[in-house]
mmCIF file of C-alpha atoms in Angstrom:
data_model
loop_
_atom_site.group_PDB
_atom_site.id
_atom_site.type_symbol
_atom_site.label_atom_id
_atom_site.label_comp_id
_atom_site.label_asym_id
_atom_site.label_seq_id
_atom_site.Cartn_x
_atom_site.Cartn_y
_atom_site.Cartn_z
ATOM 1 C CA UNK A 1 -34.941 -23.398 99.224
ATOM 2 C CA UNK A 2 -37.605 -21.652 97.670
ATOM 3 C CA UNK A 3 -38.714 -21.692 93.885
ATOM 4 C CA UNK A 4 -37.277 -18.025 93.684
ATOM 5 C CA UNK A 5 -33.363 -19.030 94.072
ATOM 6 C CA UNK A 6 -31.507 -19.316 91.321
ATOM 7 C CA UNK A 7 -29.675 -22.854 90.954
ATOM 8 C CA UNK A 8 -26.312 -22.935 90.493
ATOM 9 C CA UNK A 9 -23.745 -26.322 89.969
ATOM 10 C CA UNK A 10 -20.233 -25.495 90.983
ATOM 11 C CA UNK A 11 -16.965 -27.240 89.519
ATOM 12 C CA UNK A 12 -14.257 -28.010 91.251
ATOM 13 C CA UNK A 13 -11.157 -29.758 91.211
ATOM 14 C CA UNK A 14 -9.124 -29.493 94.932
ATOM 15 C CA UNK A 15 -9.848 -28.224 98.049
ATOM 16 C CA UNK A 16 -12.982 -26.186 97.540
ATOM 17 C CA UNK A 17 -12.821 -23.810 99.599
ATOM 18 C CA UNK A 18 -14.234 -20.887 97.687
ATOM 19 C CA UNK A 19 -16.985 -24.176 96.792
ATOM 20 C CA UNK A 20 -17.742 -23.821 100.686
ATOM 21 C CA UNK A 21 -17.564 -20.077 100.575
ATOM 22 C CA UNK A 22 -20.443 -19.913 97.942
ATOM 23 C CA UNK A 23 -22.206 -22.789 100.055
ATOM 24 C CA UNK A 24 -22.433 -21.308 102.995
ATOM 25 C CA UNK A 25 -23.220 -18.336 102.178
ATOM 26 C CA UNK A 26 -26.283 -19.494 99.718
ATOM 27 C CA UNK A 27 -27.593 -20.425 103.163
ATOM 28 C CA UNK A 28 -27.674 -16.903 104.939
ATOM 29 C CA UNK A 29 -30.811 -15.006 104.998
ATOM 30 C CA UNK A 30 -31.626 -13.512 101.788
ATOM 31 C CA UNK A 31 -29.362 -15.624 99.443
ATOM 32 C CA UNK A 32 -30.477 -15.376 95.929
ATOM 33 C CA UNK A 33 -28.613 -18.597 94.694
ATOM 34 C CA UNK A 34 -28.411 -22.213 95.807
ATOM 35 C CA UNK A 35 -26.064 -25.232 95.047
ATOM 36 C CA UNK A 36 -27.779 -28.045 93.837
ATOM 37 C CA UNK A 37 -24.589 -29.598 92.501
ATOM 38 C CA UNK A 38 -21.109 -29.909 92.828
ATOM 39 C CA UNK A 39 -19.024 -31.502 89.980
ATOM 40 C CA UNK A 40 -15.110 -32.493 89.759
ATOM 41 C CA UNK A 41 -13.118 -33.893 86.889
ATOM 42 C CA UNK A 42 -10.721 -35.015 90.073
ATOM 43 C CA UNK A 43 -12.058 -38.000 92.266
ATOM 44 C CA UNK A 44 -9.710 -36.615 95.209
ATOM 45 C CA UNK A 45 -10.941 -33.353 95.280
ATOM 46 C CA UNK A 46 -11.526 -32.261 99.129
ATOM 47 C CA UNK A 47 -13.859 -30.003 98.437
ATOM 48 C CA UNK A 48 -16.621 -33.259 97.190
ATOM 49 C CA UNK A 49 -16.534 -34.344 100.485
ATOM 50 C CA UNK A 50 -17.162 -31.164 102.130
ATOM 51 C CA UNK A 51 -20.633 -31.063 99.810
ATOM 52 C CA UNK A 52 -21.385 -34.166 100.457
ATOM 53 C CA UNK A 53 -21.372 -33.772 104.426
ATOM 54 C CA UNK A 54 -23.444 -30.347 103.839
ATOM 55 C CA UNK A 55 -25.897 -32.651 101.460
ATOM 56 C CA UNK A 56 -24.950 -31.427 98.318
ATOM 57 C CA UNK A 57 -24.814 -33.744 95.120
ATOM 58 C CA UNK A 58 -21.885 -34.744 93.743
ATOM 59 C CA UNK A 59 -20.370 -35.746 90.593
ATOM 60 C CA UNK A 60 -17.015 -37.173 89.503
ATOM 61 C CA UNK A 61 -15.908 -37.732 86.148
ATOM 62 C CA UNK A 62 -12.011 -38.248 85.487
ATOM 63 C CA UNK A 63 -11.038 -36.316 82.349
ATOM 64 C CA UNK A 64 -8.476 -38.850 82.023
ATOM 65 C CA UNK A 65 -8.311 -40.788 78.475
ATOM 66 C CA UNK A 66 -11.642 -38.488 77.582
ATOM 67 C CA UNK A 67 -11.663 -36.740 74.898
ATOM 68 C CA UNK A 68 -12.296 -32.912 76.135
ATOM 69 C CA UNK A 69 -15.545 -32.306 74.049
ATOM 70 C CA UNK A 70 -17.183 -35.403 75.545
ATOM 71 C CA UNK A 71 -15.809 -34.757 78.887
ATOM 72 C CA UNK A 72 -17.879 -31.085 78.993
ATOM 73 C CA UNK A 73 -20.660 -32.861 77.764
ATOM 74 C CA UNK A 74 -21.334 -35.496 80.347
ATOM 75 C CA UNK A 75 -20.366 -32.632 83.120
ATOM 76 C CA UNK A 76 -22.948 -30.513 81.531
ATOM 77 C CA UNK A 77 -25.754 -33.595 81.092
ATOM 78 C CA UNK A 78 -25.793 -33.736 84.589
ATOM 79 C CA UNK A 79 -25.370 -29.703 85.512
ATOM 80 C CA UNK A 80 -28.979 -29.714 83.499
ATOM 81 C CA UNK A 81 -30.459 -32.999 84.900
ATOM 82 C CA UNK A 82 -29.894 -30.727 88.150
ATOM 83 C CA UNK A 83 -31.712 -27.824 86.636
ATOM 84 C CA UNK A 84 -28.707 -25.572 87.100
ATOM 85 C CA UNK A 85 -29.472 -22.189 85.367
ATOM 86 C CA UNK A 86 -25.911 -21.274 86.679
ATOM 87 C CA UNK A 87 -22.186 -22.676 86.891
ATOM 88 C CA UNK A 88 -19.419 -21.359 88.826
ATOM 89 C CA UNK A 89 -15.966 -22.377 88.698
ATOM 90 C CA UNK A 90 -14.184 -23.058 91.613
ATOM 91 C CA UNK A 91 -10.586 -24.175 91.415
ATOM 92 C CA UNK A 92 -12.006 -26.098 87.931
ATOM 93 C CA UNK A 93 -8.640 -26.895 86.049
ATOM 94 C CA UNK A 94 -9.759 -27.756 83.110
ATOM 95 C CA UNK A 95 -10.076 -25.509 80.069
ATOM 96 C CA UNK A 96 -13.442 -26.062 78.839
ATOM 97 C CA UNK A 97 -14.749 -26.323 75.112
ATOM 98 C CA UNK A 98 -15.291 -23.080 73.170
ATOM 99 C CA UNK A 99 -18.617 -24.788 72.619
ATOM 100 C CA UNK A 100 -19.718 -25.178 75.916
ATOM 101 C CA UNK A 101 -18.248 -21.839 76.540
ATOM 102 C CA UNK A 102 -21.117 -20.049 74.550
ATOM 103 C CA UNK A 103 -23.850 -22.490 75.871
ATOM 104 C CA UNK A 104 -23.372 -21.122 79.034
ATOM 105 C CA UNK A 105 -22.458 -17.307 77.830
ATOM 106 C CA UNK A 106 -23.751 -15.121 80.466
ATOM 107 C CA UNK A 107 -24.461 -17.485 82.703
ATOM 108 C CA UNK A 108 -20.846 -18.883 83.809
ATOM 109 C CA UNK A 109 -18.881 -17.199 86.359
ATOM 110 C CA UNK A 110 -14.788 -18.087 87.347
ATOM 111 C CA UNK A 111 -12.847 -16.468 90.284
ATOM 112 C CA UNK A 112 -8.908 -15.756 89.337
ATOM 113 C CA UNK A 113 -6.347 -15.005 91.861
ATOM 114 C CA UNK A 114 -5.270 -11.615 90.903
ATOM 115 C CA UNK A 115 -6.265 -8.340 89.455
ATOM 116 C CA UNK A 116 -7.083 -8.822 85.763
ATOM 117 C CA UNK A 117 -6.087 -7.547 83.337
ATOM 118 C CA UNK A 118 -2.985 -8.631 85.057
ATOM 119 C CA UNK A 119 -1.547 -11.854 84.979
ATOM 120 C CA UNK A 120 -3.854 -14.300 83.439
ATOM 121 C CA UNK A 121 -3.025 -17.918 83.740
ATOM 122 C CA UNK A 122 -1.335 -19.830 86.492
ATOM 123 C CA UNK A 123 1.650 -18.659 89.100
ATOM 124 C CA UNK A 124 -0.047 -15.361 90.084
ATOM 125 C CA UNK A 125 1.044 -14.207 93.492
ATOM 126 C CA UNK A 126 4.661 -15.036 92.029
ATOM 127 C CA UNK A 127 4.076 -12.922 88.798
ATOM 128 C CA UNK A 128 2.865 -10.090 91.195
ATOM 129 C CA UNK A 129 5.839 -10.044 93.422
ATOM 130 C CA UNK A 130 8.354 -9.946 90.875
ATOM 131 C CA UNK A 131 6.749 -7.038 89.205
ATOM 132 C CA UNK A 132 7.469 -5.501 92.425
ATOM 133 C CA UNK A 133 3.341 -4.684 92.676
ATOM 134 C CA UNK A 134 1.828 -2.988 95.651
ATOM 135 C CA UNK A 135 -1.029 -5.104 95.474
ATOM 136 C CA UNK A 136 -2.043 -8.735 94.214
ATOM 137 C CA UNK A 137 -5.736 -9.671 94.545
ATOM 138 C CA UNK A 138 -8.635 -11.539 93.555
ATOM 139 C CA UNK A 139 -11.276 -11.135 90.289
ATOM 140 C CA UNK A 140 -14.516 -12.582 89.560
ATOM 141 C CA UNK A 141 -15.808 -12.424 85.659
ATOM 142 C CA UNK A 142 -17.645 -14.051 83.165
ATOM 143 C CA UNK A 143 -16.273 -16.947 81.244
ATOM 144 C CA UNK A 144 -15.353 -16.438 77.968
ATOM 145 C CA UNK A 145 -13.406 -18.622 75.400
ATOM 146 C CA UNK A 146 -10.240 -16.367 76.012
ATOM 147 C CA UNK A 147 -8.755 -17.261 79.343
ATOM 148 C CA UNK A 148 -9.301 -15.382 81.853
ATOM 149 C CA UNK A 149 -10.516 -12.235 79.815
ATOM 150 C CA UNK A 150 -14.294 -12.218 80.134
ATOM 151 C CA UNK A 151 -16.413 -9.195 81.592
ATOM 152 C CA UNK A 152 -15.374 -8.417 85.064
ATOM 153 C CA UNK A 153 -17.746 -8.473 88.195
ATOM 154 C CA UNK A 154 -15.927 -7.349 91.007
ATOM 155 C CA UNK A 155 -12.249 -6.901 92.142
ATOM 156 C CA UNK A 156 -10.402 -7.147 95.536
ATOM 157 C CA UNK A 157 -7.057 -5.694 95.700
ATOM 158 C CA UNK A 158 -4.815 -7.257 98.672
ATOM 159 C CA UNK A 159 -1.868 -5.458 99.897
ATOM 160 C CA UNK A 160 1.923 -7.024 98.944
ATOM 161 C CA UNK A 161 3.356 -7.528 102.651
ATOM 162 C CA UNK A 162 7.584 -7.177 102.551
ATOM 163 C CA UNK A 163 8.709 -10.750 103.086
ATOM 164 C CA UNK A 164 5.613 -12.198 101.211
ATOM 165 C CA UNK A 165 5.939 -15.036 99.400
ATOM 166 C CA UNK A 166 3.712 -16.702 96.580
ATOM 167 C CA UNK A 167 2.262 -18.546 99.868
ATOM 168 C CA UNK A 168 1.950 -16.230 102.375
ATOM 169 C CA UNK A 169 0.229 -13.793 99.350
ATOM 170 C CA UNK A 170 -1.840 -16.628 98.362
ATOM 171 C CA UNK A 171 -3.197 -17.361 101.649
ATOM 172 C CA UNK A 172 -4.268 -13.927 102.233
ATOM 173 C CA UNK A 173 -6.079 -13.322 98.492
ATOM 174 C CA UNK A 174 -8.048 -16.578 99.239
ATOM 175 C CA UNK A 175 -9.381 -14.711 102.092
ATOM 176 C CA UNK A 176 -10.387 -12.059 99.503
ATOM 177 C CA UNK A 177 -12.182 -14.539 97.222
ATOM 178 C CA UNK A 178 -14.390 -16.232 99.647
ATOM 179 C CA UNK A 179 -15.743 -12.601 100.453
ATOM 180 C CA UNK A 180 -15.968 -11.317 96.944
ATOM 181 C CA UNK A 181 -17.309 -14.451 95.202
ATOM 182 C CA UNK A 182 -20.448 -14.808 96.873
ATOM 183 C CA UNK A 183 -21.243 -11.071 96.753
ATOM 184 C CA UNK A 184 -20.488 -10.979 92.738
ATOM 185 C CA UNK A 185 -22.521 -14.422 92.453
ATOM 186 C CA UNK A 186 -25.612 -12.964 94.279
ATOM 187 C CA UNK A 187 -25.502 -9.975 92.105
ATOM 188 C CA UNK A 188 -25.232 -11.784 88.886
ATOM 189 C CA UNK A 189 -27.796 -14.164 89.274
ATOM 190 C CA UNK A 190 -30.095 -11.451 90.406
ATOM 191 C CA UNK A 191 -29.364 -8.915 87.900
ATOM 192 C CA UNK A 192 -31.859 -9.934 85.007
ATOM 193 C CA UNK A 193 -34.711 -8.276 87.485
ATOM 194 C CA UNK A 194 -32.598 -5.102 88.769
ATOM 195 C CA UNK A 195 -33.969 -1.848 87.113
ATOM 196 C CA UNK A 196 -30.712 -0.123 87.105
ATOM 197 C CA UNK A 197 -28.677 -2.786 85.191
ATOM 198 C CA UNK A 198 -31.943 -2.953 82.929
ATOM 199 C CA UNK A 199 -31.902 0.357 81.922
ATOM 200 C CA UNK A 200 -28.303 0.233 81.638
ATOM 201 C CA UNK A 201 -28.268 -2.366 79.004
ATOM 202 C CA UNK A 202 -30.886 -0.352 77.052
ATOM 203 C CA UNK A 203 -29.012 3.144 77.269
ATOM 204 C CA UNK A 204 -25.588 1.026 76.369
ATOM 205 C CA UNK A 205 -27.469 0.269 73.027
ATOM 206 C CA UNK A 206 -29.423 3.110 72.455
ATOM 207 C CA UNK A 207 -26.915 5.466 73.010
ATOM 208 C CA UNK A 208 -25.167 3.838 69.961
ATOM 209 C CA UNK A 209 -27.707 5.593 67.458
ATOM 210 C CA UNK A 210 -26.878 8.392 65.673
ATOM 211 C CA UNK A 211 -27.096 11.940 67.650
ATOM 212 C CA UNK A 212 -28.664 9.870 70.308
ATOM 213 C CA UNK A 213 -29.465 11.722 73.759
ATOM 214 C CA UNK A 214 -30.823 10.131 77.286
ATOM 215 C CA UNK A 215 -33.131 12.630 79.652
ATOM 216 C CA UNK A 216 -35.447 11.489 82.297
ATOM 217 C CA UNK A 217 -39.227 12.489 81.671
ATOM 218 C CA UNK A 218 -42.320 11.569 83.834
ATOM 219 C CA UNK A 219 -39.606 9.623 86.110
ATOM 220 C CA UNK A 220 -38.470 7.245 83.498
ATOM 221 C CA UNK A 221 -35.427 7.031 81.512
ATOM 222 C CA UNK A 222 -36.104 7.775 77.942
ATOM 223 C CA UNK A 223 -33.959 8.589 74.670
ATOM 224 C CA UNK A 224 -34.326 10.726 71.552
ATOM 225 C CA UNK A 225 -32.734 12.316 69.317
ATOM 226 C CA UNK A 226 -30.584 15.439 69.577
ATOM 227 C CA UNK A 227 -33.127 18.441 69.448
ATOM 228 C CA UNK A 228 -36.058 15.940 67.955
ATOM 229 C CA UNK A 229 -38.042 13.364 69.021
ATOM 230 C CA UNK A 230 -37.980 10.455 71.788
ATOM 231 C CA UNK A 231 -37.608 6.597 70.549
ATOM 232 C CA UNK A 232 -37.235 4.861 73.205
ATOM 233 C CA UNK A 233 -38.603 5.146 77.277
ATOM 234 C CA UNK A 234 -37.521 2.682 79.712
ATOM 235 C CA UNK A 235 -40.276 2.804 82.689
ATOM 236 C CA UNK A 236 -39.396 0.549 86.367
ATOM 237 C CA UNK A 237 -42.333 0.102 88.272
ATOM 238 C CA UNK A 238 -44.213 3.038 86.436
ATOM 239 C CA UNK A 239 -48.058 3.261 88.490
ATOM 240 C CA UNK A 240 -46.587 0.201 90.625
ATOM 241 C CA UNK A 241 -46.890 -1.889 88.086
ATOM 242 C CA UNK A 242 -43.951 -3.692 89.050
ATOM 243 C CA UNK A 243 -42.493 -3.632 85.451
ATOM 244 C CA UNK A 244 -39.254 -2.970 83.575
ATOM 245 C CA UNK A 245 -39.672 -2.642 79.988
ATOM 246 C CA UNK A 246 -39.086 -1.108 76.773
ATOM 247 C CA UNK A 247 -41.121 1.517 75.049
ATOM 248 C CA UNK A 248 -40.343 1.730 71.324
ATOM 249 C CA UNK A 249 -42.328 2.511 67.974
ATOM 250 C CA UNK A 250 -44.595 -0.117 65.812
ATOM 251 C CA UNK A 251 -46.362 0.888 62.970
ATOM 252 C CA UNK A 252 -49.717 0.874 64.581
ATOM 253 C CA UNK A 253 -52.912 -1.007 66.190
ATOM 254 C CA UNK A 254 -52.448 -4.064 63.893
ATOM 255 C CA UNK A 255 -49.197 -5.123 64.902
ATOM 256 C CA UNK A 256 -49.618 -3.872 68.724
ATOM 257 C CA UNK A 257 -52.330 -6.321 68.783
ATOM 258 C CA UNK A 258 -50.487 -8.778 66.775
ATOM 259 C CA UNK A 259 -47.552 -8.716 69.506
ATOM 260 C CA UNK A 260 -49.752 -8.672 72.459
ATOM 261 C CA UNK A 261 -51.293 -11.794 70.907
ATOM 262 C CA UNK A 262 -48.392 -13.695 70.223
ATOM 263 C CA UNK A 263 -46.474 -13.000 73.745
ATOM 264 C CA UNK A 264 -48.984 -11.523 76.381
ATOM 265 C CA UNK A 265 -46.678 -11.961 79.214
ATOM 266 C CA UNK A 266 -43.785 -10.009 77.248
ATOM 267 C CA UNK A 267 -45.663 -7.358 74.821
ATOM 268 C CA UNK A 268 -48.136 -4.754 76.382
ATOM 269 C CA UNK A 269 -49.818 -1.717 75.130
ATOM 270 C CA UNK A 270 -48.540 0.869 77.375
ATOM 271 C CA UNK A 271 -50.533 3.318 79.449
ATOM 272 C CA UNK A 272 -51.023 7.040 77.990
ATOM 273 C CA UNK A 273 -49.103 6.341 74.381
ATOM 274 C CA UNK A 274 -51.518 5.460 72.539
ATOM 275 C CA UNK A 275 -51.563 2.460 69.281
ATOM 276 C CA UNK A 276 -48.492 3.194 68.045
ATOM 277 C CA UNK A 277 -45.672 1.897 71.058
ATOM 278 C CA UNK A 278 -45.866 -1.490 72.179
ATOM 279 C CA UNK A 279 -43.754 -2.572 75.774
ATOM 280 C CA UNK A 280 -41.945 -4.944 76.037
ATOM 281 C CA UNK A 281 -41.125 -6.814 79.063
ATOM 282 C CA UNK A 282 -37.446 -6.592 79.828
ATOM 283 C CA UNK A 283 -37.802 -8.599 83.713
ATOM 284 C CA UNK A 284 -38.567 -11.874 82.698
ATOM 285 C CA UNK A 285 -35.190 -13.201 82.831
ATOM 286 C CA UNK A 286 -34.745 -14.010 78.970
ATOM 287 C CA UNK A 287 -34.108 -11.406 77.407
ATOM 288 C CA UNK A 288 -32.742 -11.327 73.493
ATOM 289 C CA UNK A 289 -30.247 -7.967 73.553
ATOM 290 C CA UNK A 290 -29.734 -8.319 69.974
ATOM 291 C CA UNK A 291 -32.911 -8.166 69.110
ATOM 292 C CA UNK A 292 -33.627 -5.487 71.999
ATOM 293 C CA UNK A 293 -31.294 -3.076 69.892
ATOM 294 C CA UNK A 294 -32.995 -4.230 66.516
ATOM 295 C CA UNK A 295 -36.104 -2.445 68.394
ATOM 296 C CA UNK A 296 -33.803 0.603 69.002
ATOM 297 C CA UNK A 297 -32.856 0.781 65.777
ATOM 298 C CA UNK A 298 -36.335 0.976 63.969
ATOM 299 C CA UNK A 299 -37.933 2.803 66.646
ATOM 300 C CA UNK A 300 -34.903 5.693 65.988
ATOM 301 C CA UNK A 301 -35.694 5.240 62.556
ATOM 302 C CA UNK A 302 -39.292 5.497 62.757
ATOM 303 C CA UNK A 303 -38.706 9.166 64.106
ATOM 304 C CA UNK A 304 -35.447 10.287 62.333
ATOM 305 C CA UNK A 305 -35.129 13.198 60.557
ATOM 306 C CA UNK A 306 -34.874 11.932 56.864
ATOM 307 C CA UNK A 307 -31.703 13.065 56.251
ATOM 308 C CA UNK A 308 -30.588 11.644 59.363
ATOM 309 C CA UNK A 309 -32.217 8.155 58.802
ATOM 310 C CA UNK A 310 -30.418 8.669 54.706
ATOM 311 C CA UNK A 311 -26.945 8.489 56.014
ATOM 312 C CA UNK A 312 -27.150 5.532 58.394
ATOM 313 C CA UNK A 313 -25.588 2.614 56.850
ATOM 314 C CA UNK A 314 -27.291 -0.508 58.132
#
């Protein structure tokens, strides 16, 4: 696999099927993602001997008689002696730390046999029946501390047959899963370097300003202020550069030259705006959104009316 792919360690804990369905398709033609490990808390699981015959590493540590917290920790030691930048839960039945949780905010992915916000938790396909749904299905999301409730990536809704049971239902969402998993995976991992979810992230934040308005100008995405002036542009590739970034407000030459010196690859003076904008890099896979809308913020302010700027309460 090349440099380029992005590494992910998967956990498991039976069969691993949807395990196999990442695997396999990690290697099709233009797979963003690789395994490069496979973990279980469950020394049975089928699914380790499936990665092992496809060359995958493995590792098994029984969660028996360890405590949880040191459990996550020697499953993570060896997700990062593997240089994962990514972990996926497969079938994992364990409920993992809140700490480890927000070590890998962002960047840890679970598939859940139905159509959340609907029936979080175990016994599914049952739950959906009962209800007397039209559809059961399959989610992929984030992985937050609250089960089952983190940002979703991508649903597949599966048709309730009459005469289904939990069985026959499940059989058919798994079918589901191994389709949508890999898709949502590639597009996660891959996102951090897409334009449109770049921008999106900015506009999600700068729209939160006061009297804050998006237009597009000179083919980028920028934002102002209702009837006033523009704080923030967002240009993609603007004269083929091959950059996304952030154009906000600084105070002048001295700190433009002060960023560019501490962070060349991130801060750049950008083309045609003169000493007092800075970019800022927002491709590089890293970035900090909190401090991303801290920029917003004093960029609006730095071009706020002053009665406008007086009643903002930060």
């Amino acid at each position: 696999m090349s440099a380029d792919h992005a590494k992910v360690a998967v956990f498991i804990s039976g069969s691993g099927t949807n395990m196999a369905a990442l695997l396999y398709a990690s290697r099709l033609p233009d797979c963003p993602y690789e395994i490069v490990l496979v973990l279980s808390n469950n020394p049975e699981a089928g699914g380790l001997k499936i990665a092992a015959a496809e060359g995958i590493p493995t590792f098994v540590l029984p969660h028996k008689g360890v405590p949880r917290a040191e459990h996550d920790a020697a499953m993570e030691a060896e997700v990062r002696r593997h240089h994962a930048q990514w972990i996926a839960l497969a079938g994992y039945m364990r409920i993992l730390t809140p700490e480890f949780v927000q070590r890998w905010e962002g960047r840890m992915v679970n598939i859940h046999p139905s159509l959340l916000p609907k029936y979080t938790g175990l016994h599914t396909h049952e739950r959906a029946i009962a209800a007397g749904d039209s559809h059961a299905g399959c989610t992929v999301h984030l992985v937050t501390a609250d089960l089952d409730e983190g940002p979703i990536l991508g649903q597949i809704p599966v048709a309730i047959l009459p005469g289904d049971t939990a069985e026959t239902l499940a059989a058919r969402v798994l079918f589901a899963e191994h389709q949508l998993y890999a898709r949502c995976l590639a597009e996660l991992v891959t996102r951090e370097a897409n334009p449109e979810w770049l921008t999106a992230q900015v506009r999600e934040r700068a729209m939160q300003l006061p009297e804050a308005e998006e237009s597009l100008s000179h083919g980028m995405a920028c934002f102002g202020i209702v009837k006033g002036k523009k704080f923030a542009w967002v240009p993609t590739n603007h004269h083929a550069d091959g950059r996304t970034a952030l154009l906000v407000k600084i105070s002048g030459v001295d700190e433009q030259e002060q960023l560019i010196e501490s962070d060349p690859e991130r801060f750049f003076r950008p083309a045609y705006f003169g000493d007092g904008w800075i970019g800022i890099r927002l491709d590089l896979g890293d970035v900090d959104w909190d401090d991303i809308a801290e920029w917003l913020r004093r960029s609006w302010l730095a071009v706020a009316p002053r009665k406008l700027a007086a009643m903002m309460e930060f």
